[in-house]
Amino acid sequence: MRLVVFLCLFISFGVLAQQALDVDDYIEADSLNKELAIKDKFKKEKAQQIFNDKKKRYSYPSFQDFWSFASEYWLVKNVKNLKWDQAADSSEIKKNFQNLLAELNIKNIKVKVFLFPTEWVPHLVLPRSKDEYVFLVSQKFVDITGISARQLSYLLYEDMIRLEKGYLFNFFQNDEFVKGLGSSFYINQKPNIGQFEKLMSKLNIFYKEHGYSFEEQYQVTKKICEQVSSQSQRVSQYQKYNSLVEKKLSQLNIVFPKFNALYPGIGMKRLWCK
Amino acid sequence: MKIMCLLLILVSSLAFAETHFVKEAFTHLFEFKSENASYSQTLSCGTPVEVIEKNIGWSMVSFNKSVGYVGTSSLVKNNPECFHEKYPVFYESLNIDSADLYYWGKLGGKL
């Protein structure tokens, strides 16, 4: 009797195993395996996508996104030094500058000019998104030199070329934070804000102490001279602007103690243009 | 009677208002067409506003039952890609306090 029961059990297990095999066969026969594989792949891809999206949240900004944001951040943090919130009306300067750009066939440029009331720096340009520039000019600089809105447009154009040529970015090319732009900090879960703050301080150094090299000044002057060379009126206006700044150089160096270091070769500009 | 007329104009303007989005990081909703005017709210990038009147320089908009002015160049028709949404963890780690927001809102009106 026991033997019969054992045999029955043995046979039924055998049948079940056979049935299990049959199900696999059926799955294979109906191409269900492929479907399962596709579903599995889809699941994995979705999981990867979720992970990537999460990881993306932990990334440093791209180069372009960063500089546009950093310019605004820097302005906000330096409002007490620059007092740009009390800037005077600069519509005439902007109009003259846009005329100059139009004459030089430079189109679709968005410009913002702040004529700020402090002596913290003489003038500077900040990077924004592509074809967008924020210029800051000290009212004191304008008062000392006595330059007109038309002459000021050359100063803005010089600053624009300085930015276009990447002189500001070159200053930061070995900066640790800049090197990490666009990368992920997912592993550490938090960004290195200390490095970011250091970069902001370096930006102050650049605008207040470092400025541009003699060679950079030469390149900027040369470019403008070449561009306006066919228009004698423009050449004389540019030379007039250079001469006004040159004449007031000693006074500018008193009010802005690093002026010579920031913009070297002022006395050479008219010669470079000849 | 005058108030009624003004209200009617405002209501009819709102009916034809078009949704725009703030593209600057921050901008205040100014009470007058000036970045030195007082403001009712600070709008961040990506905030949808109803444009009542669009002009060169300043636009009259409504947001959250408040009506005020923002710089026209601060507005775009399509939802912009905002820095704080694109890089949320980096942005949240920055040291931005209420005084910074006050000036950032003013800057948004000037840019």
mmCIF file of C-alpha atoms in Angstrom:
data_model
loop_
_atom_site.group_PDB
_atom_site.id
_atom_site.type_symbol
_atom_site.label_atom_id
_atom_site.label_comp_id
_atom_site.label_asym_id
_atom_site.label_seq_id
_atom_site.Cartn_x
_atom_site.Cartn_y
_atom_site.Cartn_z
ATOM 1 C CA MET A 1 0.000 0.000 0.000
ATOM 2 C CA ARG A 2 2.800 2.364 0.962
ATOM 3 C CA LEU A 3 4.556 1.505 -2.259
ATOM 4 C CA VAL A 4 1.437 2.376 -4.277
ATOM 5 C CA VAL A 5 1.086 5.751 -2.521
ATOM 6 C CA PHE A 6 4.756 6.498 -3.097
ATOM 7 C CA LEU A 7 4.449 5.591 -6.777
ATOM 8 C CA CYS A 8 1.354 7.812 -7.125
ATOM 9 C CA LEU A 9 3.174 10.741 -5.554
ATOM 10 C CA PHE A 10 6.218 10.154 -7.729
ATOM 11 C CA ILE A 11 4.096 10.050 -10.893
ATOM 12 C CA SER A 12 2.115 13.198 -9.945
ATOM 13 C CA PHE A 13 5.359 15.140 -9.268
ATOM 14 C CA GLY A 14 6.615 13.966 -12.629
ATOM 15 C CA VAL A 15 3.432 15.193 -14.329
ATOM 16 C CA LEU A 16 3.679 18.575 -12.583
ATOM 17 C CA ALA A 17 7.305 18.941 -13.627
ATOM 18 C CA GLN A 18 6.291 18.038 -17.159
ATOM 19 C CA GLN A 19 3.509 20.644 -17.025
ATOM 20 C CA ALA A 20 6.009 23.275 -15.797
ATOM 21 C CA LEU A 21 8.234 22.477 -18.711
ATOM 22 C CA ASP A 22 5.269 22.718 -20.981
ATOM 23 C CA VAL A 23 4.466 26.265 -19.714
ATOM 24 C CA ASP A 24 8.058 27.327 -20.528
ATOM 25 C CA ASP A 25 7.651 25.776 -23.932
ATOM 26 C CA TYR A 26 4.441 27.650 -24.465
ATOM 27 C CA ILE A 27 6.026 30.949 -23.386
ATOM 28 C CA GLU A 28 8.822 30.374 -25.825
ATOM 29 C CA ALA A 29 6.480 29.284 -28.583
ATOM 30 C CA ASP A 30 4.327 32.416 -28.230
ATOM 31 C CA SER A 31 7.408 34.714 -28.205
ATOM 32 C CA LEU A 32 6.413 35.665 -24.712
ATOM 33 C CA ASN A 33 10.057 35.438 -23.657
ATOM 34 C CA LYS A 34 10.868 38.298 -25.963
ATOM 35 C CA GLU A 35 8.015 40.308 -24.570
ATOM 36 C CA LEU A 36 9.215 39.644 -21.042
ATOM 37 C CA ALA A 37 12.726 40.700 -22.038
ATOM 38 C CA ILE A 38 11.352 43.935 -23.565
ATOM 39 C CA LYS A 39 9.349 44.617 -20.403
ATOM 40 C CA ASP A 40 12.410 43.946 -18.272
ATOM 41 C CA LYS A 41 14.526 46.261 -20.437
ATOM 42 C CA PHE A 42 11.860 48.977 -20.211
ATOM 43 C CA LYS A 43 11.791 48.649 -16.413
ATOM 44 C CA LYS A 44 15.579 48.943 -16.232
ATOM 45 C CA GLU A 45 15.589 51.947 -18.555
ATOM 46 C CA LYS A 46 12.891 53.664 -16.498
ATOM 47 C CA ALA A 47 14.850 53.019 -13.295
ATOM 48 C CA GLN A 48 17.975 54.417 -14.967
ATOM 49 C CA GLN A 49 16.041 57.476 -16.134
ATOM 50 C CA ILE A 50 14.751 58.124 -12.606
ATOM 51 C CA PHE A 51 18.306 57.780 -11.300
ATOM 52 C CA ASN A 52 19.677 60.103 -13.993
ATOM 53 C CA ASP A 53 17.008 62.728 -13.244
ATOM 54 C CA LYS A 54 17.821 62.522 -9.559
ATOM 55 C CA LYS A 55 21.547 62.743 -10.299
ATOM 56 C CA LYS A 56 20.969 65.757 -12.533
ATOM 57 C CA ARG A 57 19.588 67.669 -9.563
ATOM 58 C CA TYR A 58 23.007 67.242 -7.967
ATOM 59 C CA SER A 59 25.030 68.888 -10.705
ATOM 60 C CA TYR A 60 27.034 72.058 -10.887
ATOM 61 C CA PRO A 61 25.744 74.531 -13.466
ATOM 62 C CA SER A 62 27.098 74.527 -16.992
ATOM 63 C CA PHE A 63 29.650 77.203 -17.938
ATOM 64 C CA GLN A 64 27.085 79.432 -19.692
ATOM 65 C CA ASP A 65 24.359 78.993 -17.057
ATOM 66 C CA PHE A 66 26.847 79.652 -14.300
ATOM 67 C CA TRP A 67 28.283 82.957 -15.483
ATOM 68 C CA SER A 68 24.898 84.452 -16.167
ATOM 69 C CA PHE A 69 23.727 83.522 -12.667
ATOM 70 C CA ALA A 70 27.040 84.413 -11.008
ATOM 71 C CA SER A 71 26.932 87.935 -12.454
ATOM 72 C CA GLU A 72 23.573 88.588 -10.823
ATOM 73 C CA TYR A 73 24.653 86.960 -7.572
ATOM 74 C CA TRP A 74 27.816 89.072 -7.533
ATOM 75 C CA LEU A 75 25.828 92.257 -8.183
ATOM 76 C CA VAL A 76 23.419 91.450 -5.352
ATOM 77 C CA LYS A 77 26.258 90.702 -2.938
ATOM 78 C CA ASN A 78 28.088 93.908 -3.917
ATOM 79 C CA VAL A 79 25.153 96.287 -3.836
ATOM 80 C CA LYS A 80 26.692 98.178 -0.903
ATOM 81 C CA ASN A 81 29.969 98.716 -2.779
ATOM 82 C CA LEU A 82 28.447 99.688 -6.087
ATOM 83 C CA LYS A 83 25.066 101.126 -5.061
ATOM 84 C CA TRP A 84 23.714 100.117 -8.475
ATOM 85 C CA ASP A 85 20.234 100.366 -6.992
ATOM 86 C CA GLN A 86 20.793 104.138 -6.997
ATOM 87 C CA ALA A 87 22.119 104.216 -10.552
ATOM 88 C CA ALA A 88 21.452 107.342 -12.591
ATOM 89 C CA ASP A 89 19.568 107.338 -15.866
ATOM 90 C CA SER A 90 21.782 105.852 -18.554
ATOM 91 C CA SER A 91 19.379 105.855 -21.491
ATOM 92 C CA GLU A 92 21.490 108.374 -23.445
ATOM 93 C CA ILE A 93 24.630 106.249 -23.012
ATOM 94 C CA LYS A 94 22.711 103.148 -24.062
ATOM 95 C CA LYS A 95 21.307 104.912 -27.129
ATOM 96 C CA ASN A 96 24.764 106.084 -28.232
ATOM 97 C CA PHE A 97 26.247 102.667 -27.666
ATOM 98 C CA GLN A 98 23.534 100.994 -29.704
ATOM 99 C CA ASN A 99 24.165 103.489 -32.511
ATOM 100 C CA LEU A 100 27.836 102.582 -32.490
ATOM 101 C CA LEU A 101 27.010 98.862 -32.579
ATOM 102 C CA ALA A 102 24.589 99.410 -35.458
ATOM 103 C CA GLU A 103 27.250 101.302 -37.413
ATOM 104 C CA LEU A 104 29.675 98.468 -36.822
ATOM 105 C CA ASN A 105 26.992 96.051 -38.047
ATOM 106 C CA ILE A 106 26.737 94.323 -34.679
ATOM 107 C CA LYS A 107 23.134 93.239 -34.228
ATOM 108 C CA ASN A 108 20.830 91.669 -31.650
ATOM 109 C CA ILE A 109 22.850 92.682 -28.623
ATOM 110 C CA LYS A 110 20.993 93.264 -25.366
ATOM 111 C CA VAL A 111 22.587 95.914 -23.224
ATOM 112 C CA LYS A 112 22.081 97.180 -19.695
ATOM 113 C CA VAL A 113 24.105 100.080 -18.342
ATOM 114 C CA PHE A 114 24.354 101.045 -14.680
ATOM 115 C CA LEU A 115 25.803 104.487 -14.011
ATOM 116 C CA PHE A 116 26.569 103.849 -10.365
ATOM 117 C CA PRO A 117 27.403 106.538 -7.786
ATOM 118 C CA THR A 118 30.434 105.060 -5.960
ATOM 119 C CA GLU A 119 34.194 104.993 -6.532
ATOM 120 C CA TRP A 120 34.626 101.287 -5.840
ATOM 121 C CA VAL A 121 35.754 100.519 -9.398
ATOM 122 C CA PRO A 122 35.986 102.720 -12.508
ATOM 123 C CA HIS A 123 33.959 100.533 -14.876
ATOM 124 C CA LEU A 124 33.376 96.883 -15.685
ATOM 125 C CA VAL A 125 31.359 94.446 -17.735
ATOM 126 C CA LEU A 126 29.588 91.346 -16.469
ATOM 127 C CA PRO A 127 28.790 88.265 -18.530
ATOM 128 C CA ARG A 128 25.142 87.320 -19.020
ATOM 129 C CA SER A 129 23.582 84.924 -21.470
ATOM 130 C CA LYS A 130 24.772 84.965 -25.076
ATOM 131 C CA ASP A 131 24.658 88.430 -26.705
ATOM 132 C CA GLU A 132 23.675 90.065 -23.422
ATOM 133 C CA TYR A 133 25.918 92.451 -21.515
ATOM 134 C CA VAL A 134 25.676 94.311 -18.227
ATOM 135 C CA PHE A 135 27.957 97.353 -18.035
ATOM 136 C CA LEU A 136 28.717 99.295 -14.907
ATOM 137 C CA VAL A 137 30.330 102.726 -15.090
ATOM 138 C CA SER A 138 31.188 104.876 -12.101
ATOM 139 C CA GLN A 139 29.619 108.328 -12.251
ATOM 140 C CA LYS A 140 32.850 109.590 -10.700
ATOM 141 C CA PHE A 141 34.828 108.233 -13.661
ATOM 142 C CA VAL A 142 32.540 110.123 -16.044
ATOM 143 C CA ASP A 143 32.804 113.312 -13.975
ATOM 144 C CA ILE A 144 36.618 113.205 -13.820
ATOM 145 C CA THR A 145 37.180 112.483 -17.504
ATOM 146 C CA GLY A 146 34.304 114.637 -18.678
ATOM 147 C CA ILE A 147 33.534 112.182 -21.458
ATOM 148 C CA SER A 148 30.241 112.492 -23.290
ATOM 149 C CA ALA A 149 27.655 109.767 -23.823
ATOM 150 C CA ARG A 150 28.991 109.291 -27.354
ATOM 151 C CA GLN A 151 32.578 108.888 -26.111
ATOM 152 C CA LEU A 152 31.379 106.562 -23.395
ATOM 153 C CA SER A 153 30.086 104.199 -26.037
ATOM 154 C CA TYR A 154 33.730 103.455 -26.947
ATOM 155 C CA LEU A 155 34.489 102.600 -23.343
ATOM 156 C CA LEU A 156 31.539 100.183 -23.331
ATOM 157 C CA TYR A 157 32.627 98.719 -26.626
ATOM 158 C CA GLU A 158 36.138 98.165 -25.238
ATOM 159 C CA ASP A 159 34.632 96.353 -22.260
ATOM 160 C CA MET A 160 32.457 94.287 -24.568
ATOM 161 C CA ILE A 161 35.503 93.192 -26.596
ATOM 162 C CA ARG A 162 37.387 92.350 -23.379
ATOM 163 C CA LEU A 163 34.582 90.002 -22.434
ATOM 164 C CA GLU A 164 34.236 88.568 -25.935
ATOM 165 C CA LYS A 165 37.937 87.821 -26.056
ATOM 166 C CA GLY A 166 37.528 85.834 -22.850
ATOM 167 C CA TYR A 167 40.015 87.781 -20.714
ATOM 168 C CA LEU A 168 37.784 87.441 -17.659
ATOM 169 C CA PHE A 169 37.314 83.704 -18.190
ATOM 170 C CA ASN A 170 41.053 83.231 -18.748
ATOM 171 C CA PHE A 171 41.636 84.626 -15.271
ATOM 172 C CA PHE A 172 39.544 81.769 -13.874
ATOM 173 C CA GLN A 173 40.792 78.960 -16.086
ATOM 174 C CA ASN A 174 42.668 77.236 -13.231
ATOM 175 C CA ASP A 175 39.989 77.899 -10.650
ATOM 176 C CA GLU A 176 38.827 74.704 -8.939
ATOM 177 C CA PHE A 177 35.172 75.666 -9.013
ATOM 178 C CA VAL A 178 35.240 76.601 -12.694
ATOM 179 C CA LYS A 179 36.978 73.307 -13.513
ATOM 180 C CA GLY A 180 34.067 71.468 -11.906
ATOM 181 C CA LEU A 181 31.325 73.295 -13.803
ATOM 182 C CA GLY A 182 28.880 70.898 -15.404
ATOM 183 C CA SER A 183 29.999 67.965 -13.236
ATOM 184 C CA SER A 184 27.974 66.055 -10.670
ATOM 185 C CA PHE A 185 28.288 66.156 -6.875
ATOM 186 C CA TYR A 186 25.858 63.266 -6.442
ATOM 187 C CA ILE A 187 28.404 61.202 -4.503
ATOM 188 C CA ASN A 188 29.030 63.932 -1.931
ATOM 189 C CA GLN A 189 25.353 64.994 -1.973
ATOM 190 C CA LYS A 190 26.296 68.643 -1.468
ATOM 191 C CA PRO A 191 28.196 71.153 -3.579
ATOM 192 C CA ASN A 192 31.426 72.812 -2.555
ATOM 193 C CA ILE A 193 30.008 76.227 -1.706
ATOM 194 C CA GLY A 194 33.347 77.270 -0.192
ATOM 195 C CA GLN A 195 34.911 77.086 -3.656
ATOM 196 C CA PHE A 196 32.033 79.087 -5.084
ATOM 197 C CA GLU A 197 32.475 81.820 -2.473
ATOM 198 C CA LYS A 198 36.214 81.883 -3.212
ATOM 199 C CA LEU A 199 35.414 82.440 -6.872
ATOM 200 C CA MET A 200 33.158 85.338 -5.959
ATOM 201 C CA SER A 201 36.022 86.898 -3.972
ATOM 202 C CA LYS A 202 38.340 86.349 -6.925
ATOM 203 C CA LEU A 203 35.869 88.202 -9.104
ATOM 204 C CA ASN A 204 36.292 91.183 -6.760
ATOM 205 C CA ILE A 205 40.069 90.888 -7.122
ATOM 206 C CA PHE A 206 39.761 90.789 -10.892
ATOM 207 C CA TYR A 207 37.618 93.914 -11.093
ATOM 208 C CA LYS A 208 39.350 95.839 -8.328
ATOM 209 C CA GLU A 209 43.016 94.891 -8.625
ATOM 210 C CA HIS A 210 43.955 92.570 -11.453
ATOM 211 C CA GLY A 211 42.256 93.979 -14.518
ATOM 212 C CA TYR A 212 43.772 93.467 -17.957
ATOM 213 C CA SER A 213 47.293 92.998 -19.261
ATOM 214 C CA PHE A 214 49.231 95.361 -21.476
ATOM 215 C CA GLU A 215 48.895 92.894 -24.359
ATOM 216 C CA GLU A 216 45.138 92.567 -23.837
ATOM 217 C CA GLN A 217 44.776 96.347 -23.850
ATOM 218 C CA TYR A 218 46.743 96.487 -27.099
ATOM 219 C CA GLN A 219 44.526 93.834 -28.725
ATOM 220 C CA VAL A 220 41.327 95.641 -27.709
ATOM 221 C CA THR A 221 42.558 99.032 -28.934
ATOM 222 C CA LYS A 222 43.837 97.548 -32.187
ATOM 223 C CA LYS A 223 40.527 95.830 -32.865
ATOM 224 C CA ILE A 224 38.516 99.024 -32.415
ATOM 225 C CA CYS A 225 40.932 101.049 -34.524
ATOM 226 C CA GLU A 226 40.686 98.541 -37.345
ATOM 227 C CA GLN A 227 36.906 98.467 -37.144
ATOM 228 C CA VAL A 228 36.457 102.234 -37.275
ATOM 229 C CA SER A 229 39.380 102.947 -39.600
ATOM 230 C CA SER A 230 37.110 103.523 -42.612
ATOM 231 C CA GLN A 231 35.096 106.205 -40.773
ATOM 232 C CA SER A 232 37.296 109.207 -40.052
ATOM 233 C CA GLN A 233 34.695 110.730 -37.716
ATOM 234 C CA ARG A 234 34.618 107.572 -35.609
ATOM 235 C CA VAL A 235 38.424 107.428 -35.532
ATOM 236 C CA SER A 236 38.639 110.977 -34.209
ATOM 237 C CA GLN A 237 35.895 110.301 -31.647
ATOM 238 C CA TYR A 238 37.749 107.233 -30.389
ATOM 239 C CA GLN A 239 41.016 109.127 -30.248
ATOM 240 C CA LYS A 240 39.290 111.969 -28.411
ATOM 241 C CA TYR A 241 37.979 109.498 -25.838
ATOM 242 C CA ASN A 242 41.475 108.031 -25.420
ATOM 243 C CA SER A 243 42.966 111.473 -25.059
ATOM 244 C CA LEU A 244 40.422 112.563 -22.397
ATOM 245 C CA VAL A 245 41.154 109.508 -20.252
ATOM 246 C CA GLU A 246 44.904 109.933 -20.759
ATOM 247 C CA LYS A 247 44.775 113.577 -19.684
ATOM 248 C CA LYS A 248 43.021 112.707 -16.436
ATOM 249 C CA LEU A 249 45.120 109.640 -15.693
ATOM 250 C CA SER A 250 46.799 111.037 -12.567
ATOM 251 C CA GLN A 251 43.461 112.119 -11.125
ATOM 252 C CA LEU A 252 41.917 108.754 -11.998
ATOM 253 C CA ASN A 253 44.770 107.012 -10.210
ATOM 254 C CA ILE A 254 44.006 108.964 -7.054
ATOM 255 C CA VAL A 255 40.287 108.209 -7.047
ATOM 256 C CA PHE A 256 40.731 104.631 -8.302
ATOM 257 C CA PRO A 257 44.116 103.648 -6.807
ATOM 258 C CA LYS A 258 44.558 100.618 -9.060
ATOM 259 C CA PHE A 259 43.466 102.290 -12.297
ATOM 260 C CA ASN A 260 46.867 101.909 -13.970
ATOM 261 C CA ALA A 261 47.001 98.226 -13.092
ATOM 262 C CA LEU A 262 43.421 97.619 -14.208
ATOM 263 C CA TYR A 263 43.799 99.344 -17.565
ATOM 264 C CA PRO A 264 47.485 99.602 -18.439
ATOM 265 C CA GLY A 265 48.850 101.327 -21.505
ATOM 266 C CA ILE A 266 46.405 104.235 -21.485
ATOM 267 C CA GLY A 267 49.192 106.538 -22.678
ATOM 268 C CA MET A 268 49.922 104.180 -25.576
ATOM 269 C CA LYS A 269 46.426 103.786 -26.953
ATOM 270 C CA ARG A 270 46.504 106.767 -29.285
ATOM 271 C CA LEU A 271 49.846 105.579 -30.677
ATOM 272 C CA TRP A 272 48.565 102.044 -31.144
ATOM 273 C CA CYS A 273 45.699 103.466 -33.115
ATOM 274 C CA LYS A 274 47.943 105.452 -35.433
ATOM 275 C CA MET B 1 -19.230 105.736 -10.629
ATOM 276 C CA LYS B 2 -15.540 106.251 -11.536
ATOM 277 C CA ILE B 3 -14.537 103.318 -9.359
ATOM 278 C CA MET B 4 -17.161 101.180 -11.055
ATOM 279 C CA CYS B 5 -15.801 102.124 -14.472
ATOM 280 C CA LEU B 6 -12.226 101.382 -13.393
ATOM 281 C CA LEU B 7 -13.281 98.056 -11.976
ATOM 282 C CA LEU B 8 -15.101 97.217 -15.189
ATOM 283 C CA ILE B 9 -12.023 98.090 -17.233
ATOM 284 C CA LEU B 10 -9.849 95.983 -14.961
ATOM 285 C CA VAL B 11 -12.228 93.022 -15.067
ATOM 286 C CA SER B 12 -12.550 93.209 -18.851
ATOM 287 C CA SER B 13 -8.750 93.480 -19.179
ATOM 288 C CA LEU B 14 -8.313 90.419 -17.014
ATOM 289 C CA ALA B 15 -10.729 88.527 -19.223
ATOM 290 C CA PHE B 16 -8.387 89.097 -22.186
ATOM 291 C CA ALA B 17 -5.186 88.711 -20.156
ATOM 292 C CA GLU B 18 -2.489 86.467 -21.518
ATOM 293 C CA THR B 19 -0.297 84.276 -19.359
ATOM 294 C CA HIS B 20 3.401 85.098 -19.375
ATOM 295 C CA PHE B 21 6.220 83.815 -17.200
ATOM 296 C CA VAL B 22 8.891 85.588 -15.188
ATOM 297 C CA LYS B 23 12.300 84.896 -16.730
ATOM 298 C CA GLU B 24 14.571 86.786 -14.314
ATOM 299 C CA ALA B 25 15.741 84.993 -11.171
ATOM 300 C CA PHE B 26 13.594 87.402 -9.141
ATOM 301 C CA THR B 27 11.592 90.517 -9.747
ATOM 302 C CA HIS B 28 9.267 92.491 -7.537
ATOM 303 C CA LEU B 29 5.658 93.188 -8.401
ATOM 304 C CA PHE B 30 5.953 96.981 -8.209
ATOM 305 C CA GLU B 31 3.048 99.266 -7.406
ATOM 306 C CA PHE B 32 4.190 101.813 -10.007
ATOM 307 C CA LYS B 33 6.296 101.763 -13.153
ATOM 308 C CA SER B 34 9.578 102.138 -11.286
ATOM 309 C CA GLU B 35 12.030 99.765 -9.643
ATOM 310 C CA ASN B 36 12.162 102.256 -6.777
ATOM 311 C CA ALA B 37 8.434 101.941 -6.127
ATOM 312 C CA SER B 38 7.138 99.842 -3.255
ATOM 313 C CA TYR B 39 6.142 96.308 -4.129
ATOM 314 C CA SER B 40 3.553 93.810 -3.009
ATOM 315 C CA GLN B 41 5.330 90.540 -3.816
ATOM 316 C CA THR B 42 8.575 89.094 -5.083
ATOM 317 C CA LEU B 43 8.128 86.831 -8.081
ATOM 318 C CA SER B 44 10.672 84.145 -8.859
ATOM 319 C CA CYS B 45 11.671 82.753 -12.237
ATOM 320 C CA GLY B 46 8.949 80.635 -13.828
ATOM 321 C CA THR B 47 6.070 82.334 -11.987
ATOM 322 C CA PRO B 48 3.039 82.638 -14.290
ATOM 323 C CA VAL B 49 1.411 86.071 -14.375
ATOM 324 C CA GLU B 50 -1.556 87.435 -16.282
ATOM 325 C CA VAL B 51 -0.502 90.327 -18.500
ATOM 326 C CA ILE B 52 -3.139 93.053 -18.438
ATOM 327 C CA GLU B 53 -1.236 95.655 -20.418
ATOM 328 C CA LYS B 54 2.063 95.177 -22.194
ATOM 329 C CA ASN B 55 4.183 98.227 -22.980
ATOM 330 C CA ILE B 56 7.785 99.051 -23.773
ATOM 331 C CA GLY B 57 9.554 99.214 -20.429
ATOM 332 C CA TRP B 58 6.835 98.134 -18.029
ATOM 333 C CA SER B 59 3.884 95.761 -18.140
ATOM 334 C CA MET B 60 0.845 95.701 -15.895
ATOM 335 C CA VAL B 61 0.320 92.175 -14.615
ATOM 336 C CA SER B 62 -1.797 90.372 -12.109
ATOM 337 C CA PHE B 63 -0.605 87.622 -9.843
ATOM 338 C CA ASN B 64 -2.357 86.008 -6.933
ATOM 339 C CA LYS B 65 -5.096 88.685 -6.818
ATOM 340 C CA SER B 66 -2.479 91.496 -6.821
ATOM 341 C CA VAL B 67 -2.049 93.884 -9.710
ATOM 342 C CA GLY B 68 1.264 95.641 -10.297
ATOM 343 C CA TYR B 69 4.107 96.300 -12.712
ATOM 344 C CA VAL B 70 7.100 94.269 -13.825
ATOM 345 C CA GLY B 71 9.743 95.040 -16.440
ATOM 346 C CA THR B 72 8.485 93.867 -19.844
ATOM 347 C CA SER B 73 11.880 92.360 -20.600
ATOM 348 C CA SER B 74 11.447 90.167 -17.485
ATOM 349 C CA LEU B 75 8.518 88.364 -19.121
ATOM 350 C CA VAL B 76 8.417 85.571 -21.678
ATOM 351 C CA LYS B 77 5.523 83.727 -23.281
ATOM 352 C CA ASN B 78 6.853 80.226 -22.702
ATOM 353 C CA ASN B 79 7.825 78.784 -19.360
ATOM 354 C CA PRO B 80 11.575 79.513 -19.161
ATOM 355 C CA GLU B 81 14.331 77.207 -18.007
ATOM 356 C CA CYS B 82 15.074 78.608 -14.558
ATOM 357 C CA PHE B 83 18.397 78.271 -12.784
ATOM 358 C CA HIS B 84 16.841 77.288 -9.457
ATOM 359 C CA GLU B 85 14.859 74.500 -11.135
ATOM 360 C CA LYS B 86 17.719 73.287 -13.285
ATOM 361 C CA TYR B 87 20.250 73.173 -10.447
ATOM 362 C CA PRO B 88 18.048 72.899 -7.328
ATOM 363 C CA VAL B 89 20.555 71.396 -4.902
ATOM 364 C CA PHE B 90 23.337 73.833 -5.832
ATOM 365 C CA TYR B 91 20.942 76.785 -5.662
ATOM 366 C CA GLU B 92 19.505 75.767 -2.286
ATOM 367 C CA SER B 93 23.018 75.493 -0.857
ATOM 368 C CA LEU B 94 23.801 79.139 -1.591
ATOM 369 C CA ASN B 95 23.737 81.776 1.077
ATOM 370 C CA ILE B 96 20.829 83.930 -0.109
ATOM 371 C CA ASP B 97 19.035 85.859 2.637
ATOM 372 C CA SER B 98 16.006 88.148 2.633
ATOM 373 C CA ALA B 99 18.134 91.273 2.064
ATOM 374 C CA ASP B 100 19.614 89.611 -1.031
ATOM 375 C CA LEU B 101 16.120 88.793 -2.273
ATOM 376 C CA TYR B 102 15.090 92.414 -1.806
ATOM 377 C CA TYR B 103 17.953 93.625 -4.014
ATOM 378 C CA TRP B 104 17.614 90.729 -6.446
ATOM 379 C CA GLY B 105 13.986 91.720 -6.978
ATOM 380 C CA LYS B 106 15.125 95.284 -7.673
ATOM 381 C CA LEU B 107 17.802 94.034 -10.038
ATOM 382 C CA GLY B 108 15.192 91.990 -11.903
ATOM 383 C CA GLY B 109 13.291 95.223 -12.501
ATOM 384 C CA LYS B 110 16.421 96.876 -13.868
ATOM 385 C CA LEU B 111 17.720 94.110 -16.124
#
